[in-house]
Coordinates of C-alpha atoms in Angstrom, one line a residue:
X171 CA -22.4 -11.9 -19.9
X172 CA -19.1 -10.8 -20.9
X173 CA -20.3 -7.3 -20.9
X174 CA -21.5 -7.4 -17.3
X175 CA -18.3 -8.5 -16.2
X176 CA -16.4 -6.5 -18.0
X177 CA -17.9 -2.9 -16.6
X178 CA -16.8 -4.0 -13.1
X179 CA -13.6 -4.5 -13.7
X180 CA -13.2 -1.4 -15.7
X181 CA -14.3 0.4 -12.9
X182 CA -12.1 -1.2 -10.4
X183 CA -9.3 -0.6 -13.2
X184 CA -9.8 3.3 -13.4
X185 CA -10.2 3.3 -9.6
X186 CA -6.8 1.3 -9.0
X187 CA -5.1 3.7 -11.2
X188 CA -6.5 7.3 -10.2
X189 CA -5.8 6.1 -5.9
X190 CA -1.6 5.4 -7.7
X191 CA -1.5 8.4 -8.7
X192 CA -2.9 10.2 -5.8
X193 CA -0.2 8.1 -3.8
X194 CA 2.4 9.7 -7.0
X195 CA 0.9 13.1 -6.8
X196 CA 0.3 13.6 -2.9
X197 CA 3.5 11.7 -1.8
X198 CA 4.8 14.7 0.0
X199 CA 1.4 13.9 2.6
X200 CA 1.4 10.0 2.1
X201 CA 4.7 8.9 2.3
X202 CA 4.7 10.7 6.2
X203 CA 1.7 9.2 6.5
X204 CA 3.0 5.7 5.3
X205 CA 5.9 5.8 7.9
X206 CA 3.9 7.2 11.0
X207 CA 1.6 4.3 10.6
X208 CA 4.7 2.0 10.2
X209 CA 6.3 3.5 13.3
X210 CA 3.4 3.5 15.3
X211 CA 2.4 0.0 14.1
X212 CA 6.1 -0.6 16.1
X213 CA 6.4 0.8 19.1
X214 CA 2.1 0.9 19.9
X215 CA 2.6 -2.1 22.4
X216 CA 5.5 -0.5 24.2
X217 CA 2.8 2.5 25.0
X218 CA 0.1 0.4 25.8
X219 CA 2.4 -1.3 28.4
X220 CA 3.5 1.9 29.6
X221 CA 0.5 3.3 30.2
X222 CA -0.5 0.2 32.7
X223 CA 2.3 1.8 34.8
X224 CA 2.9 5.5 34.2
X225 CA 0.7 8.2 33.5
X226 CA -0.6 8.3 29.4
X227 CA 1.6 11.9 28.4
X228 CA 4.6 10.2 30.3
X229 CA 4.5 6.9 28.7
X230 CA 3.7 8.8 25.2
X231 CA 7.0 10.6 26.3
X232 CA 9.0 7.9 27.1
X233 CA 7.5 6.2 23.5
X234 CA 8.4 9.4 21.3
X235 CA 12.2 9.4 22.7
X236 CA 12.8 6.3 22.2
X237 CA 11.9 6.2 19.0
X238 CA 13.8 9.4 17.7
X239 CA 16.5 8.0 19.5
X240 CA 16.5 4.9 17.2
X241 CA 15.6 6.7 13.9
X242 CA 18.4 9.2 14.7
X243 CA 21.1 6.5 15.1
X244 CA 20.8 4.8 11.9
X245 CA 20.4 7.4 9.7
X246 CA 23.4 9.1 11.4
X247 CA 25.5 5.6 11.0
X248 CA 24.8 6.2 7.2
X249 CA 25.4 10.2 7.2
X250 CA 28.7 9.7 8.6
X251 CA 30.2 6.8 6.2
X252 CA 29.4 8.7 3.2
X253 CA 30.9 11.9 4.7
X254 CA 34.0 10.0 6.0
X255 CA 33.6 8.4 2.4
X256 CA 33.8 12.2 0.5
X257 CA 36.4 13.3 2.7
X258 CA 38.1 10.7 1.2
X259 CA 37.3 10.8 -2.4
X260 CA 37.7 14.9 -2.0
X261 CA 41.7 14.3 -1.0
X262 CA 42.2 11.8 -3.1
X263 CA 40.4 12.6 -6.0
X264 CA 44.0 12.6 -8.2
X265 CA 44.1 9.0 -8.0
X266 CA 40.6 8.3 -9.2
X267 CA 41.1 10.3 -12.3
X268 CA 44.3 8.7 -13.1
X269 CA 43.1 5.4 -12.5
X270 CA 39.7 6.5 -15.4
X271 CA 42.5 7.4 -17.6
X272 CA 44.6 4.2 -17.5
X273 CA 41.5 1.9 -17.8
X274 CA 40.0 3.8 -20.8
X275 CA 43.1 3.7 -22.7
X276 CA 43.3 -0.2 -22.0
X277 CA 39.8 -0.3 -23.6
X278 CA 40.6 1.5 -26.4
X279 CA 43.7 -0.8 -27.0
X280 CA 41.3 -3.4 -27.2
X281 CA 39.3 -2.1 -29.1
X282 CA 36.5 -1.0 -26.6
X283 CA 36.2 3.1 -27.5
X284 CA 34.3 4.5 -24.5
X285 CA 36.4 7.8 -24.3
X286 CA 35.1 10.4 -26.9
X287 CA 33.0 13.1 -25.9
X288 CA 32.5 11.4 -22.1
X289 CA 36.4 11.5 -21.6
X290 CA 36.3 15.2 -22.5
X291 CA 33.5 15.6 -19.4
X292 CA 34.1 13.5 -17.4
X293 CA 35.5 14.8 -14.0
X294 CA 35.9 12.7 -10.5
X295 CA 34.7 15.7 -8.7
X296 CA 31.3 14.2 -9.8
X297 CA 31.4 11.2 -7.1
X298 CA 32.5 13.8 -4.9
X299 CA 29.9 16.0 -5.4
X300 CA 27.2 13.1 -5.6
X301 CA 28.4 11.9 -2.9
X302 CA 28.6 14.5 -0.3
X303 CA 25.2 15.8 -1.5
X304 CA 24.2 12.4 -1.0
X305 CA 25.0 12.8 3.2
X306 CA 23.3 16.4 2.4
X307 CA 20.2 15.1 1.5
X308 CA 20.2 12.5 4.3
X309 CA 20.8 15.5 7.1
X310 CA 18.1 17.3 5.6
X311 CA 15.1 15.5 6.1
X312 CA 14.0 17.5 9.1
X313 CA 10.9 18.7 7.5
X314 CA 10.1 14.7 6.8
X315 CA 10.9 14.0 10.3
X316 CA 9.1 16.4 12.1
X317 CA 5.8 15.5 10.0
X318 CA 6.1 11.9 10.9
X319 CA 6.4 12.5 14.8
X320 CA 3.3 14.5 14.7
X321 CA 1.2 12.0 13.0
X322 CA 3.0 9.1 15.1
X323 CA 2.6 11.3 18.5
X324 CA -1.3 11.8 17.5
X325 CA -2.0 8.4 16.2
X326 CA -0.5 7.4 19.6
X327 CA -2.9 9.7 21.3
X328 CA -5.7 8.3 19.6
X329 CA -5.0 4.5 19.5
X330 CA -7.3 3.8 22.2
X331 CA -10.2 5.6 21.3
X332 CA -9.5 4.0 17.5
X333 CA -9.9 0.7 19.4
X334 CA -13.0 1.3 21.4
X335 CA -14.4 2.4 18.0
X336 CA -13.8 -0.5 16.1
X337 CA -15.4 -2.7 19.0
X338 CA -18.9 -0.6 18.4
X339 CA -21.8 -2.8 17.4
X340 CA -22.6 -0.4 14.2
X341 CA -19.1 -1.3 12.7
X342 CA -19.1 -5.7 13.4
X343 CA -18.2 -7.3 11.7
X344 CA -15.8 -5.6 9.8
X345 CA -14.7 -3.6 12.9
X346 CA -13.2 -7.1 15.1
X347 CA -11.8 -8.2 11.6
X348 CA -9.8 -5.1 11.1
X349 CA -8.9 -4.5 14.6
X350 CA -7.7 -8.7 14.8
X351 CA -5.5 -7.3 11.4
X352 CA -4.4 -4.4 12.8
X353 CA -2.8 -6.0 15.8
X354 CA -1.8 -9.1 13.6
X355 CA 0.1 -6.6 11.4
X356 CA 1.8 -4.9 14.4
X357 CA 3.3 -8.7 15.4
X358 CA 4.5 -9.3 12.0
X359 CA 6.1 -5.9 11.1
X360 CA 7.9 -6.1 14.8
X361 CA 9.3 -9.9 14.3
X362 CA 10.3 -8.3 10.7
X363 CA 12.2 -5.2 11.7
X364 CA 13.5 -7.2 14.7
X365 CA 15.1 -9.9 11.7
X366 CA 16.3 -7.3 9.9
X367 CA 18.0 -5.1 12.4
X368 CA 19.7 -8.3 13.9
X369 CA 20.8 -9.2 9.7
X370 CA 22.2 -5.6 9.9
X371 CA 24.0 -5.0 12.7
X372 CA 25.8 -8.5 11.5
X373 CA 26.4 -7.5 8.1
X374 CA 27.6 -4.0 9.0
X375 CA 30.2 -6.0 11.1
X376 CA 31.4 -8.7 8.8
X377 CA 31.7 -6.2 5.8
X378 CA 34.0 -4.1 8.4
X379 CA 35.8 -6.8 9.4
X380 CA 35.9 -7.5 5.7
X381 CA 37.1 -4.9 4.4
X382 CA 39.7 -4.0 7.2
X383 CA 41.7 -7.5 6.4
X384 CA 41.0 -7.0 2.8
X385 CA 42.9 -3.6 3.5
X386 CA 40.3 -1.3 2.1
X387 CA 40.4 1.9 3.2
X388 CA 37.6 3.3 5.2
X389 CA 36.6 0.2 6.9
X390 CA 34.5 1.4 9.3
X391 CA 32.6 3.3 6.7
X392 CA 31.7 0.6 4.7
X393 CA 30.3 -1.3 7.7
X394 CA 28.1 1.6 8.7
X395 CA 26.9 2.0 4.8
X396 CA 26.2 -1.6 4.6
X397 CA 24.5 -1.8 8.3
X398 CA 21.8 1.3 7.2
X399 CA 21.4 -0.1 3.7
X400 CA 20.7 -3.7 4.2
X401 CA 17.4 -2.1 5.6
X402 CA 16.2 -1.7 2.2
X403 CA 15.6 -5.3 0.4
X404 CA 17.7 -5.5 -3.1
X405 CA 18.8 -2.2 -3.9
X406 CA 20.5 -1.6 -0.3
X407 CA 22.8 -4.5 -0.6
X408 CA 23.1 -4.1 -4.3
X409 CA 24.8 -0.1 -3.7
X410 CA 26.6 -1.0 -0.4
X411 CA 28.3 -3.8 -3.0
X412 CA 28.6 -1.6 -5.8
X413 CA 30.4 1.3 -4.0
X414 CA 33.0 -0.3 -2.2
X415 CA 33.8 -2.4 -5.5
X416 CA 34.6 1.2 -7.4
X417 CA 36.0 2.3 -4.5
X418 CA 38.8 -0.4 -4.5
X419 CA 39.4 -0.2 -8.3
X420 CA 40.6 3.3 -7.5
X421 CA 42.5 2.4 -4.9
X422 CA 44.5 -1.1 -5.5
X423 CA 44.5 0.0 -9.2
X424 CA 43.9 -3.7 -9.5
X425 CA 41.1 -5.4 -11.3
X426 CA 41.9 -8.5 -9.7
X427 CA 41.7 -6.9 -6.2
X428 CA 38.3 -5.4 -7.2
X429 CA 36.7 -8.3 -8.3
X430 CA 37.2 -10.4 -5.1
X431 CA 36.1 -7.1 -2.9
X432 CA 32.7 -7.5 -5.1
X433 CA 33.0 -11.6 -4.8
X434 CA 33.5 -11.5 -0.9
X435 CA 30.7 -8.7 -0.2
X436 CA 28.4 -10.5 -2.7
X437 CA 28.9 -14.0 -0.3
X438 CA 28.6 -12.0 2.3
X439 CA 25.1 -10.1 1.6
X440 CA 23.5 -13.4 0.0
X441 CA 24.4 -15.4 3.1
X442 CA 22.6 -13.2 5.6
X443 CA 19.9 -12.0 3.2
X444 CA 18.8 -15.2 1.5
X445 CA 20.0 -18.2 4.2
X446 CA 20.1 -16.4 7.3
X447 CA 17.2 -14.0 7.3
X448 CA 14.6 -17.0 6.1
X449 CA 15.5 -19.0 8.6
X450 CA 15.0 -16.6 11.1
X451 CA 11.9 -14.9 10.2
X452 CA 10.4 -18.3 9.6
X453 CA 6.9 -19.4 8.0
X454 CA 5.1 -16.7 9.4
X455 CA 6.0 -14.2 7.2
X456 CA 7.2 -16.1 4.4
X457 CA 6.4 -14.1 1.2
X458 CA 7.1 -14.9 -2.5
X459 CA 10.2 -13.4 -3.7
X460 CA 8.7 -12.1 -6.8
X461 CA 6.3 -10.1 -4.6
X462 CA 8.9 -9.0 -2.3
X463 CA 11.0 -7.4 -5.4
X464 CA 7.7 -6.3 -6.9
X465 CA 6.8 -4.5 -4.2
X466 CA 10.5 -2.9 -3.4
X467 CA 10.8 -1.7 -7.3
X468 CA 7.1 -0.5 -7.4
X469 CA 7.5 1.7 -4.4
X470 CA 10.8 2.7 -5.3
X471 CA 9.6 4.0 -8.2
X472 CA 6.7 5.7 -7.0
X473 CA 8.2 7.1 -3.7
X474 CA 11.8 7.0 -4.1
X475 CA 14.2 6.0 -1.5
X476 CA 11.2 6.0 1.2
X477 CA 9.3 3.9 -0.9
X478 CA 12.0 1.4 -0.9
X479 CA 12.7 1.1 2.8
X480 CA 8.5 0.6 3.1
X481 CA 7.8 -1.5 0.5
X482 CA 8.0 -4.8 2.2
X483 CA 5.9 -3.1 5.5
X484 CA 3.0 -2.4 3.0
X485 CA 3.2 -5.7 1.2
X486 CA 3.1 -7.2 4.3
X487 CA -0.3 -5.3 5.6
X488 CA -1.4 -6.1 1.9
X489 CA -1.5 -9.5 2.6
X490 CA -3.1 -9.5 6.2
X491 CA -5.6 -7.5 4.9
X492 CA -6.3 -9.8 1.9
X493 CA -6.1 -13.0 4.2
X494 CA -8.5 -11.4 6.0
X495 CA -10.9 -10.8 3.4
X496 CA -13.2 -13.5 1.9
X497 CA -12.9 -11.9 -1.6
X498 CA -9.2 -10.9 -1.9
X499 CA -7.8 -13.7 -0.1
X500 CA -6.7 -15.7 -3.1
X501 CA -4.1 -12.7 -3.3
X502 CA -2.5 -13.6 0.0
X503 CA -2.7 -17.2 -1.2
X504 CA -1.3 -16.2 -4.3
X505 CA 1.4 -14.4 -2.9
X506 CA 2.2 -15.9 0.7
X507 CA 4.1 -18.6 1.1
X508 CA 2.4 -19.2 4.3
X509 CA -1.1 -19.4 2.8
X510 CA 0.2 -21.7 0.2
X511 CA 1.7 -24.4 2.5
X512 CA -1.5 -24.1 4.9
X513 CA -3.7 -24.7 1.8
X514 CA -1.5 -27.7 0.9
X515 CA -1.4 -29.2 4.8
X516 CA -5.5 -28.9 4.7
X517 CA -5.7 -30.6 1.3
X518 CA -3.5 -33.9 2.7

């Protein structure tokens, strides 16, 4: 009996792991791929509403600017605080190295060696360097965009048709389920980005209003940095903290200073992202926090930066698609909040 049960799961094992690392492999194809669907799951209703007044190209059109016109104004928010931020660290890179050398030889006076062979290499042009490439590789992604509004501007062609097609008798039941997920994912991943571009436009503003009477320099660039980063869960709010932090040890020369710069932006990050954003998202797509950073980490690690910002928008089709499913949805009970409490309202 064990036996029987065991071959099955082997299978689904060895299965699990060889689609990973077509995902790993491929992700040059899938990660486009991942975002078109994302965007598209988005901005679908505004082009069916078009479409009920303007002609179908026109309202595609109209869809497609729109779009770029958001994608292009976040990313460039982000692209310009870290130029503004290299500029910066290029003219006053004097200071920086000066402030290295009067910290390390406070260490060492304490009996904390860290100089040695990394005070012999170590150079401040490095954060320059990093960072400016950093705004590089952000203005660079051309190729990336380009593939993404082709599949989005052909998925949009094709939504329709992709409908009409899961209606067909041959494909019920399984087509109504996935076309009742499909447009229950669309709701979910709208009220979510909606959230989270309200939770960023505020934090972008309190951390420049922040940092201007804290009298960091480069105010506005640390409100843009923060506004683009608090997009991706954990590890954006984690480096838009991080950097200003530094960034003020090197210029108020002033431990004290540096610590309330990383106290203040710390309050100010776990206020919006853990009190705020709950409240505001609500039940609906209440997800446990160990699947949230799961998910953010996993992807990370197998997409990168991408993977990051998409993490949460995959675990939260995941989970639809689980719910959905008589077999896997334990997994969404598992893992949404949601499910849990509707489980525990049934059982009373």
């Amino acid at each position: 009996m064990a036996v029987q049960y065991a071959k099955p799961m082997i299978g689904y094992l060895a299965t699990g792991i060889l689609v990973l690392a077509l995902l790993r492999f491929g992700q040059a194809i899938f990660i486009p791929f991942a975002f078109s669907l994302f965007v598209i799951a988005l901005v679908a209703p505004l082009q069916i509403r078009l479409q009920r007044w303007v002609p179908k190209l026109l309202a595609l059109f109209v869809t497609l600017s729109s779009t770029i016109f958001i994608i292009v104004a976040v990313g460039s928010s982000v692209t310009w605080g870290l130029s503004r931020l290299g500029q910066w660290l290029f003219l006053n890179a004097r200071r920086f190295q000066d402030v290295y050398v009067h910290w390390t030889d406070w260490l060492e006076e304490h009996g904390i060696a860290i100089a040695g062979p990394l005070a012999d290499r170590f150079d401040v042009t490095w954060l320059v360097s990093f960072t400016q490439g950093l705004a590089g590789r952000l203005n660079s992604f051309a190729g990336f965009a380009l593939l993404v509004f082709v599949f989005v501007m052909l998925g949009l062609l094709e939504i329709e048709d992709f409908a009409k097609r899961l209606r067909s008798p041959a494909l019920q039941p399984q087509g109504m389920n996935m076309l009742h997920a499909n447009r229950e994912i669309s709701m979910k991943l709208r009220r979510f980005m909606l959230v989270r571009t309200f939770a960023s436009i505020l934090t972008g503003l309190i951390v420049w209003a922040f940092a201007y009477f804290a009298g960091l320099e480069l105010a506005a660039a640390w409100g843009a940095i923060a506004f683009t980063l608090n997009y991706i869960p954990f590890l954006g709010p984690f480096v838009a903290t991080v950097l200003p932090t530094l960034f003020a040890i090197g210029q108020f020369d002033s431990w004290q200073m540096a610590l309330a710069v990383f106290v203040g932006l710390n309050l100010i990050q776990f206020l919006i992202g853990s009190y705020l954003e709950p409240r505001l998202t609500g039940a609906s797509l209440a997800i446990s926090p160990f699947a949230v950073i799961f998910s953010v980490f996993f992807w990370s690690f197998m997409w990168g930066v991408p993977g990051a910002f998409i993490g949460v928008p995959i675990l939260i089709a995941f989970l639809i698609y689980c719910e959905k499913s008589s077999v896997a949805k334990w997994i969404a009970v598992l893992l949404s909040a949601k499910a849990f409490d509707n489980s525990d309202r049934t059982s009373t």
